[in-house]
PDB file of C-alpha atoms in Angstrom:
ATOM      1  CA  ASN A   1      10.136 -25.429   4.976  1.00 70.00           C
ATOM      2  CA  ALA A   2       7.240 -22.979   5.108  1.00 78.00           C
ATOM      3  CA  GLY A   3       9.321 -20.049   3.808  1.00 90.00           C
ATOM      4  CA  VAL A   4       7.783 -16.710   4.737  1.00 94.00           C
ATOM      5  CA  THR A   5       4.381 -16.770   6.421  1.00 95.00           C
ATOM      6  CA  GLN A   6       2.112 -13.883   7.370  1.00 96.00           C
ATOM      7  CA  THR A   7      -0.792 -13.688   9.792  1.00 96.00           C
ATOM      8  CA  PRO A   8      -3.543 -12.737   9.485  1.00 96.00           C
ATOM      9  CA  LYS A   9      -4.448 -13.052   5.791  1.00 94.00           C
ATOM     10  CA  PHE A  10      -7.309 -10.575   5.996  1.00 95.00           C
ATOM     11  CA  ARG A  11      -8.354  -7.969   8.526  1.00 96.00           C
ATOM     12  CA  VAL A  12     -10.901  -5.179   8.736  1.00 97.00           C
ATOM     13  CA  LEU A  13     -10.304  -2.389  11.229  1.00 96.00           C
ATOM     14  CA  LYS A  14     -12.152   0.724  12.238  1.00 97.00           C
ATOM     15  CA  THR A  15     -10.372   4.062  12.209  1.00 97.00           C
ATOM     16  CA  GLY A  16      -8.323   4.460  15.374  1.00 97.00           C
ATOM     17  CA  GLN A  17      -8.026   0.780  16.187  1.00 97.00           C
ATOM     18  CA  SER A  18      -4.656  -0.867  16.555  1.00 96.00           C
ATOM     19  CA  MET A  19      -3.320  -4.154  15.299  1.00 95.00           C
ATOM     20  CA  THR A  20      -0.124  -6.112  14.738  1.00 97.00           C
ATOM     21  CA  LEU A  21       0.815  -8.057  11.648  1.00 97.00           C
ATOM     22  CA  LEU A  22       3.139 -10.988  12.160  1.00 97.00           C
ATOM     23  CA  CYS A  23       5.756 -12.185   9.705  1.00 97.00           C
ATOM     24  CA  ALA A  24       7.717 -15.370  10.300  1.00 97.00           C
ATOM     25  CA  GLN A  25      10.480 -17.002   8.277  1.00 96.00           C
ATOM     26  CA  ASP A  26      12.158 -20.352   8.787  1.00 94.00           C
ATOM     27  CA  MET A  27      15.115 -19.851   6.436  1.00 89.00           C
ATOM     28  CA  ASN A  28      17.479 -18.323   9.010  1.00 88.00           C
ATOM     29  CA  HIS A  29      17.510 -15.081   7.035  1.00 88.00           C
ATOM     30  CA  GLU A  30      19.169 -12.030   8.513  1.00 86.00           C
ATOM     31  CA  TYR A  31      17.187  -9.376   6.691  1.00 86.00           C
ATOM     32  CA  MET A  32      13.455  -8.835   6.845  1.00 90.00           C
ATOM     33  CA  TYR A  33      11.225  -6.208   5.223  1.00 91.00           C
ATOM     34  CA  TRP A  34       7.700  -4.856   5.284  1.00 95.00           C
ATOM     35  CA  TYR A  35       6.161  -3.454   2.096  1.00 95.00           C
ATOM     36  CA  ARG A  36       2.774  -2.091   1.212  1.00 96.00           C
ATOM     37  CA  GLN A  37       1.207  -2.532  -2.201  1.00 93.00           C
ATOM     38  CA  ASP A  38      -1.366  -0.082  -3.480  1.00 92.00           C
ATOM     39  CA  PRO A  39      -3.097  -0.057  -6.873  1.00 85.00           C
ATOM     40  CA  GLY A  40      -1.044   1.694  -9.512  1.00 80.00           C
ATOM     41  CA  MET A  41       1.873   2.304  -7.143  1.00 82.00           C
ATOM     42  CA  GLY A  42       3.857  -0.911  -7.024  1.00 83.00           C
ATOM     43  CA  LEU A  43       5.470  -1.893  -3.724  1.00 89.00           C
ATOM     44  CA  ARG A  44       6.870   0.588  -1.246  1.00 91.00           C
ATOM     45  CA  LEU A  45       9.162  -0.237   1.636  1.00 90.00           C
ATOM     46  CA  ILE A  46       7.783   0.636   5.075  1.00 94.00           C
ATOM     47  CA  HIS A  47      10.481  -0.615   7.470  1.00 94.00           C
ATOM     48  CA  TYR A  48      13.220  -3.171   7.388  1.00 90.00           C
ATOM     49  CA  SER A  49      15.549  -5.010   9.742  1.00 90.00           C
ATOM     50  CA  VAL A  50      19.145  -6.087   9.205  1.00 84.00           C
ATOM     51  CA  GLY A  51      19.202  -8.453  12.158  1.00 87.00           C
ATOM     52  CA  GLU A  52      17.655  -9.403  15.468  1.00 92.00           C
ATOM     53  CA  GLY A  53      17.035  -6.347  17.607  1.00 93.00           C
ATOM     54  CA  THR A  54      17.506  -3.849  14.756  1.00 90.00           C
ATOM     55  CA  THR A  55      15.011  -1.881  12.685  1.00 93.00           C
ATOM     56  CA  ALA A  56      15.225   0.955  10.174  1.00 89.00           C
ATOM     57  CA  LYS A  57      12.852   3.214   8.279  1.00 90.00           C
ATOM     58  CA  GLY A  58      12.039   2.669   4.653  1.00 88.00           C
ATOM     59  CA  GLU A  59      10.277   4.888   2.159  1.00 86.00           C
ATOM     60  CA  VAL A  60       6.872   5.227   3.890  1.00 93.00           C
ATOM     61  CA  PRO A  61       7.356   4.613   7.643  1.00 95.00           C
ATOM     62  CA  ASP A  62       4.856   7.110   9.093  1.00 96.00           C
ATOM     63  CA  GLY A  63       2.021   5.550  11.083  1.00 96.00           C
ATOM     64  CA  TYR A  64       3.802   2.214  11.504  1.00 97.00           C
ATOM     65  CA  ASN A  65       6.122   0.686  14.068  1.00 97.00           C
ATOM     66  CA  VAL A  66       8.106  -2.537  13.889  1.00 97.00           C
ATOM     67  CA  SER A  67       9.974  -4.878  16.160  1.00 97.00           C
ATOM     68  CA  ARG A  68      12.426  -7.744  15.608  1.00 96.00           C
ATOM     69  CA  LEU A  69      12.801  -9.386  18.984  1.00 95.00           C
ATOM     70  CA  LYS A  70      13.538 -12.781  17.451  1.00 95.00           C
ATOM     71  CA  LYS A  71      15.489 -13.443  14.292  1.00 94.00           C
ATOM     72  CA  GLN A  72      12.659 -15.363  12.680  1.00 96.00           C
ATOM     73  CA  ASN A  73       9.886 -12.845  13.402  1.00 97.00           C
ATOM     74  CA  PHE A  74       9.225  -9.304  12.206  1.00 98.00           C
ATOM     75  CA  LEU A  75       6.166  -7.512  13.545  1.00 98.00           C
ATOM     76  CA  LEU A  76       4.434  -4.544  11.951  1.00 98.00           C
ATOM     77  CA  GLY A  77       2.205  -2.457  14.202  1.00 97.00           C
ATOM     78  CA  LEU A  78      -0.452   0.120  13.482  1.00 96.00           C
ATOM     79  CA  GLU A  79      -1.147   2.097  16.653  1.00 92.00           C
ATOM     80  CA  SER A  80      -4.091   4.104  15.331  1.00 96.00           C
ATOM     81  CA  ALA A  81      -5.282   2.865  11.967  1.00 96.00           C
ATOM     82  CA  ALA A  82      -6.351   5.329   9.277  1.00 97.00           C
ATOM     83  CA  PRO A  83      -8.224   4.705   6.006  1.00 97.00           C
ATOM     84  CA  SER A  84      -5.018   5.666   4.133  1.00 96.00           C
ATOM     85  CA  GLN A  85      -3.469   2.508   5.539  1.00 97.00           C
ATOM     86  CA  THR A  86      -5.887   0.313   3.619  1.00 97.00           C
ATOM     87  CA  SER A  87      -3.525  -1.772   1.537  1.00 97.00           C
ATOM     88  CA  VAL A  88      -1.989  -5.168   0.964  1.00 95.00           C
ATOM     89  CA  TYR A  89       1.030  -5.708   3.176  1.00 97.00           C
ATOM     90  CA  PHE A  90       3.883  -7.977   2.194  1.00 95.00           C
ATOM     91  CA  CYS A  91       6.702  -9.257   4.299  1.00 95.00           C
ATOM     92  CA  ALA A  92       9.960 -10.434   2.751  1.00 91.00           C
ATOM     93  CA  SER A  93      13.273 -11.816   3.927  1.00 89.00           C
ATOM     94  CA  SER A  94      16.741 -12.315   2.525  1.00 84.00           C
ATOM     95  CA  TYR A  95      19.838 -14.083   3.786  1.00 74.00           C
ATOM     96  CA  SER A  96      22.567 -11.514   3.902  1.00 62.00           C
ATOM     97  CA  PRO A  97      23.894  -8.685   1.777  1.00 55.00           C
ATOM     98  CA  VAL A  98      26.686  -8.864  -0.689  1.00 53.00           C
ATOM     99  CA  ARG A  99      26.669  -5.204  -1.573  1.00 48.00           C
ATOM    100  CA  GLY A 100      23.552  -3.848  -0.014  1.00 50.00           C
ATOM    101  CA  PHE A 101      20.470  -5.353   1.468  1.00 50.00           C
ATOM    102  CA  PHE A 102      18.569  -5.732  -1.754  1.00 55.00           C
ATOM    103  CA  THR A 103      21.197  -7.544  -3.764  1.00 58.00           C
ATOM    104  CA  ASP A 104      20.357 -10.891  -2.266  1.00 68.00           C
ATOM    105  CA  THR A 105      17.103 -12.489  -3.381  1.00 76.00           C
ATOM    106  CA  GLN A 106      14.125 -11.438  -1.323  1.00 82.00           C
ATOM    107  CA  TYR A 107      11.516 -14.095  -0.564  1.00 86.00           C
ATOM    108  CA  PHE A 108       8.004 -12.806  -0.130  1.00 89.00           C
ATOM    109  CA  GLY A 109       5.109 -13.948   1.999  1.00 93.00           C
ATOM    110  CA  PRO A 110       1.562 -14.275   0.612  1.00 91.00           C
ATOM    111  CA  GLY A 111       0.397 -10.913   1.941  1.00 94.00           C
ATOM    112  CA  THR A 112      -2.151  -9.487   4.371  1.00 96.00           C
ATOM    113  CA  ARG A 113      -5.107  -7.576   2.992  1.00 95.00           C
ATOM    114  CA  LEU A 114      -6.033  -4.812   5.438  1.00 97.00           C
ATOM    115  CA  THR A 115      -9.099  -2.599   5.171  1.00 97.00           C
ATOM    116  CA  VAL A 116      -9.550   0.383   7.463  1.00 97.00           C
ATOM    117  CA  LEU A 117     -13.083   1.784   7.590  1.00 96.00           C
TER     118      LEU A 117
ATOM    119  CA  ALA B   1      16.192   9.928  -7.359  1.00 69.00           C
ATOM    120  CA  GLN B   2      15.809   6.613  -9.044  1.00 76.00           C
ATOM    121  CA  SER B   3      12.569   5.654 -10.757  1.00 86.00           C
ATOM    122  CA  VAL B   4      11.120   2.812 -12.767  1.00 92.00           C
ATOM    123  CA  THR B   5       8.567   3.077 -15.542  1.00 94.00           C
ATOM    124  CA  GLN B   6       6.544   0.216 -16.872  1.00 96.00           C
ATOM    125  CA  PRO B   7       4.617   1.870 -19.705  1.00 96.00           C
ATOM    126  CA  ASP B   8       2.178  -0.978 -20.297  1.00 95.00           C
ATOM    127  CA  ILE B   9      -0.446  -1.393 -17.582  1.00 94.00           C
ATOM    128  CA  HIS B  10      -2.070  -4.404 -19.224  1.00 96.00           C
ATOM    129  CA  ILE B  11      -0.940  -6.711 -22.049  1.00 97.00           C
ATOM    130  CA  THR B  12      -2.892  -9.530 -23.682  1.00 97.00           C
ATOM    131  CA  VAL B  13      -1.024 -12.266 -25.540  1.00 97.00           C
ATOM    132  CA  SER B  14      -2.126 -15.481 -27.197  1.00 97.00           C
ATOM    133  CA  GLU B  15      -0.812 -18.696 -25.737  1.00 97.00           C
ATOM    134  CA  GLY B  16       2.318 -19.751 -27.625  1.00 97.00           C
ATOM    135  CA  ALA B  17       3.086 -16.227 -28.814  1.00 97.00           C
ATOM    136  CA  SER B  18       6.195 -14.312 -27.832  1.00 97.00           C
ATOM    137  CA  LEU B  19       6.196 -11.733 -25.055  1.00 97.00           C
ATOM    138  CA  GLU B  20       8.100  -8.581 -24.282  1.00 98.00           C
ATOM    139  CA  LEU B  21       7.401  -6.455 -21.221  1.00 98.00           C
ATOM    140  CA  ARG B  22       8.994  -3.048 -21.129  1.00 98.00           C
ATOM    141  CA  CYS B  23      10.871  -1.478 -18.257  1.00 97.00           C
ATOM    142  CA  ASN B  24      12.717   1.841 -18.267  1.00 96.00           C
ATOM    143  CA  TYR B  25      14.678   3.123 -15.331  1.00 92.00           C
ATOM    144  CA  SER B  26      16.220   6.360 -14.255  1.00 88.00           C
ATOM    145  CA  TYR B  27      19.387   6.144 -12.229  1.00 76.00           C
ATOM    146  CA  GLY B  28      22.729   7.854 -12.458  1.00 67.00           C
ATOM    147  CA  ALA B  29      25.111   5.001 -11.845  1.00 73.00           C
ATOM    148  CA  THR B  30      25.053   1.366 -12.871  1.00 71.00           C
ATOM    149  CA  PRO B  31      21.755   0.029 -11.584  1.00 81.00           C
ATOM    150  CA  TYR B  32      20.856  -3.257 -10.011  1.00 84.00           C
ATOM    151  CA  LEU B  33      17.783  -4.467 -11.908  1.00 89.00           C
ATOM    152  CA  PHE B  34      15.164  -7.075 -11.098  1.00 91.00           C
ATOM    153  CA  TRP B  35      12.016  -8.619 -12.493  1.00 95.00           C
ATOM    154  CA  TYR B  36       9.441 -10.102 -10.134  1.00 94.00           C
ATOM    155  CA  VAL B  37       6.215 -11.970 -10.885  1.00 95.00           C
ATOM    156  CA  GLN B  38       3.099 -11.968  -8.735  1.00 92.00           C
ATOM    157  CA  SER B  39       0.420 -14.578  -9.326  1.00 91.00           C
ATOM    158  CA  PRO B  40      -3.098 -13.739  -8.125  1.00 85.00           C
ATOM    159  CA  GLY B  41      -3.317 -13.794  -4.345  1.00 80.00           C
ATOM    160  CA  GLN B  42       0.376 -14.589  -3.985  1.00 83.00           C
ATOM    161  CA  GLY B  43       3.513 -12.797  -2.958  1.00 84.00           C
ATOM    162  CA  LEU B  44       6.247 -11.780  -5.363  1.00 89.00           C
ATOM    163  CA  GLN B  45       8.726 -14.226  -6.805  1.00 91.00           C
ATOM    164  CA  LEU B  46      12.069 -13.226  -8.311  1.00 90.00           C
ATOM    165  CA  LEU B  47      12.343 -14.088 -12.005  1.00 95.00           C
ATOM    166  CA  LEU B  48      15.827 -12.729 -12.660  1.00 93.00           C
ATOM    167  CA  LYS B  49      18.282 -10.011 -11.706  1.00 90.00           C
ATOM    168  CA  TYR B  50      21.111  -8.065 -13.254  1.00 89.00           C
ATOM    169  CA  PHE B  51      24.082  -6.711 -11.334  1.00 82.00           C
ATOM    170  CA  SER B  52      26.921  -6.624 -13.843  1.00 79.00           C
ATOM    171  CA  GLY B  53      28.545  -8.580 -16.648  1.00 83.00           C
ATOM    172  CA  ASP B  54      26.605 -10.180 -19.463  1.00 87.00           C
ATOM    173  CA  THR B  55      23.737  -7.876 -20.381  1.00 90.00           C
ATOM    174  CA  LEU B  56      21.455 -10.773 -21.325  1.00 96.00           C
ATOM    175  CA  VAL B  57      20.201 -12.423 -18.163  1.00 95.00           C
ATOM    176  CA  GLN B  58      18.451 -15.766 -17.973  1.00 96.00           C
ATOM    177  CA  GLY B  59      15.842 -16.389 -15.333  1.00 95.00           C
ATOM    178  CA  ILE B  60      13.398 -18.984 -14.182  1.00 94.00           C
ATOM    179  CA  LYS B  61      10.348 -20.226 -16.115  1.00 94.00           C
ATOM    180  CA  GLY B  62      12.038 -19.546 -19.474  1.00 96.00           C
ATOM    181  CA  PHE B  63      12.249 -15.770 -19.056  1.00 97.00           C
ATOM    182  CA  GLU B  64      15.171 -13.584 -20.034  1.00 98.00           C
ATOM    183  CA  ALA B  65      15.881  -9.872 -19.879  1.00 98.00           C
ATOM    184  CA  GLU B  66      18.359  -7.625 -21.618  1.00 96.00           C
ATOM    185  CA  PHE B  67      20.030  -4.622 -20.022  1.00 94.00           C
ATOM    186  CA  LYS B  68      20.547  -1.773 -22.494  1.00 94.00           C
ATOM    187  CA  ARG B  69      22.387   1.086 -20.894  1.00 91.00           C
ATOM    188  CA  SER B  70      21.988   3.402 -23.912  1.00 91.00           C
ATOM    189  CA  GLN B  71      18.201   3.062 -23.710  1.00 93.00           C
ATOM    190  CA  SER B  72      17.960   2.817 -19.902  1.00 92.00           C
ATOM    191  CA  SER B  73      15.887  -0.297 -20.416  1.00 95.00           C
ATOM    192  CA  PHE B  74      15.620  -3.778 -18.951  1.00 96.00           C
ATOM    193  CA  ASN B  75      12.906  -5.492 -20.977  1.00 98.00           C
ATOM    194  CA  LEU B  76      11.623  -8.933 -20.090  1.00 98.00           C
ATOM    195  CA  ARG B  77      11.086 -11.499 -22.828  1.00 98.00           C
ATOM    196  CA  LYS B  78       9.784 -15.005 -23.315  1.00 98.00           C
ATOM    197  CA  PRO B  79       9.696 -16.745 -26.705  1.00 97.00           C
ATOM    198  CA  SER B  80       6.464 -18.687 -26.107  1.00 97.00           C
ATOM    199  CA  VAL B  81       4.045 -17.936 -23.284  1.00 97.00           C
ATOM    200  CA  HIS B  82       1.990 -20.496 -21.410  1.00 96.00           C
ATOM    201  CA  TRP B  83      -1.391 -19.957 -19.789  1.00 95.00           C
ATOM    202  CA  SER B  84       0.340 -20.244 -16.399  1.00 94.00           C
ATOM    203  CA  ASP B  85       2.328 -17.091 -17.167  1.00 96.00           C
ATOM    204  CA  ALA B  86      -0.766 -14.956 -16.577  1.00 96.00           C
ATOM    205  CA  ALA B  87       0.227 -12.747 -13.646  1.00 96.00           C
ATOM    206  CA  GLU B  88       1.443  -9.297 -12.758  1.00 95.00           C
ATOM    207  CA  TYR B  89       5.054  -8.464 -13.488  1.00 97.00           C
ATOM    208  CA  PHE B  90       7.123  -5.890 -11.645  1.00 95.00           C
ATOM    209  CA  CYS B  91      10.416  -4.357 -12.641  1.00 95.00           C
ATOM    210  CA  ALA B  92      12.571  -2.945  -9.853  1.00 90.00           C
ATOM    211  CA  VAL B  93      15.811  -1.011  -9.563  1.00 88.00           C
ATOM    212  CA  GLY B  94      18.160  -0.864  -6.622  1.00 80.00           C
ATOM    213  CA  GLU B  95      20.497   1.935  -5.742  1.00 67.00           C
ATOM    214  CA  GLY B  96      22.968   2.770  -3.072  1.00 55.00           C
ATOM    215  CA  THR B  97      26.522   1.899  -2.361  1.00 51.00           C
ATOM    216  CA  ASN B  98      26.617   2.842   1.292  1.00 51.00           C
ATOM    217  CA  PHE B  99      25.509  -0.048   3.407  1.00 50.00           C
ATOM    218  CA  GLY B 100      22.240   0.738   5.088  1.00 48.00           C
ATOM    219  CA  ASN B 101      21.222   3.442   2.642  1.00 48.00           C
ATOM    220  CA  GLU B 102      20.096   1.205  -0.140  1.00 58.00           C
ATOM    221  CA  LYS B 103      16.678   1.412  -1.693  1.00 66.00           C
ATOM    222  CA  LEU B 104      14.722  -0.852  -3.987  1.00 77.00           C
ATOM    223  CA  THR B 105      12.183   0.963  -6.168  1.00 85.00           C
ATOM    224  CA  PHE B 106       9.419  -0.959  -7.891  1.00 90.00           C
ATOM    225  CA  GLY B 107       7.543  -0.075 -11.043  1.00 93.00           C
ATOM    226  CA  THR B 108       3.765   0.003 -11.046  1.00 93.00           C
ATOM    227  CA  GLY B 109       3.487  -3.373 -12.721  1.00 94.00           C
ATOM    228  CA  THR B 110       2.195  -4.873 -15.973  1.00 96.00           C
ATOM    229  CA  ARG B 111      -0.721  -7.270 -15.851  1.00 95.00           C
ATOM    230  CA  LEU B 112      -0.384 -10.084 -18.374  1.00 97.00           C
ATOM    231  CA  THR B 113      -3.445 -11.891 -19.702  1.00 97.00           C
ATOM    232  CA  ILE B 114      -3.095 -15.029 -21.825  1.00 97.00           C
ATOM    233  CA  ILE B 115      -5.827 -15.966 -24.287  1.00 96.00           C
ATOM    234  CA  PRO B 116      -6.209 -19.435 -25.831  1.00 92.00           C
TER     235      PRO B 116
END
């Protein structure tokens, strides 16, 4: 059981370039999430998915797109990277909600450190 | 809007000493409260959570937290810290009762250093 994995671990982009971050989970979880972590700001939710084929906006969705074509994968895309998107990105997953998507334990991946020059 | 305050950015504790990390929240209704730990270069791991019931919650790794509604606090405690407890700790609060409109808000974190 690998849990939640993220690729790549590190990436450096130039302004305007595009890239896709991949998150995979092998726990058969329904819910998946993308967060960004910035110094002094904690974690902020970018987008989330409540099941295969569904996505929804979180707190800071601008500049990002996501897709959940397969239950086990959740992709985060940056179409035109900006320096403000320099951050550490975390993916998480949880099984199913009891009373809301956050009430079940979220399992986090190790993160992707992205630098945009 | 809900918010979480962790007033201590950095705390240093001697190994074997007791620990208390502070967390204050702002939320109108009964909150869902969490503590997460992040070791260097790792993702977050849930230590414990409070939804309802007993206000003293036990978690993993010997941690506990107490929900105090009158003080809007959810402080994390451990009676005797180990060097392996050095990490960053995040408090979080969840809100929302309408499915699909929920939100989990994280505090800015407290970095814990353990000295011999």
